[in-house]
Amino acid sequence: MNLQISPPILLDINDFRLGYKPIDDQHAEIIHCINELYAKRFIGETGNLTCIIQRLNAHVSNHFKFEENMMRECSYPHIDPHIADHAKLVVESKKLIDRFMSGEEISEELQEFLFNMLRQHINNIDRRAVSYYLNYLEEQEETWKSKMLKKILE
């Protein structure tokens, strides 16, 4: 009997698009790193994940900063719980990364955490913030058009 191991199910960026290119591009970088982790585990290269984890950590950190600035710009009313969720995710991921760096085999646990983070955070919390921001941008554009029209008609 020859058993074959199924390849990992890779995450598809299209499942996490929110309609705002800078955020979608950042999410794509994060998803690419997670897919790399999946692929490396699948082929048995679990000893060489440090570089991917460090790159993933940098992408997530930069993304959170960008997102928090975006929310401040538009005075997002739910910014405090959103930032609190970022802080919680950073603490949880740091614990996992520290365990990994100390030599503990946690790649499967780390993958599960990252997958759940994406599903819950991006598809719920980020989706609401991006929607609010896009509405804000639209209102800014309308205000600008209105001011320009007024100047033209004066």
mmCIF file of C-alpha atoms in Angstrom, residues 71 75-84 125 128-129 132:
data_model
loop_
_atom_site.group_PDB
_atom_site.id
_atom_site.type_symbol
_atom_site.label_atom_id
_atom_site.label_comp_id
_atom_site.label_asym_id
_atom_site.label_seq_id
_atom_site.Cartn_x
_atom_site.Cartn_y
_atom_site.Cartn_z
ATOM 1 C CA MET A 71 -7.099 54.625 10.598
ATOM 2 C CA SER A 75 -10.529 59.163 12.437
ATOM 3 C CA TYR A 76 -11.735 55.574 12.331
ATOM 4 C CA PRO A 77 -14.170 55.207 15.260
ATOM 5 C CA HIS A 78 -13.046 51.644 16.124
ATOM 6 C CA ILE A 79 -9.311 52.351 16.066
ATOM 7 C CA ASP A 80 -8.696 51.481 19.734
ATOM 8 C CA PRO A 81 -10.018 47.895 19.597
ATOM 9 C CA HIS A 82 -8.311 47.417 16.219
ATOM 10 C CA ILE A 83 -4.951 48.521 17.629
ATOM 11 C CA ALA A 84 -5.573 46.349 20.704
ATOM 12 C CA ILE A 125 -11.504 43.606 11.484
ATOM 13 C CA ARG A 128 -14.405 47.107 8.299
ATOM 14 C CA ALA A 129 -11.480 49.531 8.650
ATOM 15 C CA TYR A 132 -14.490 52.999 6.350
#
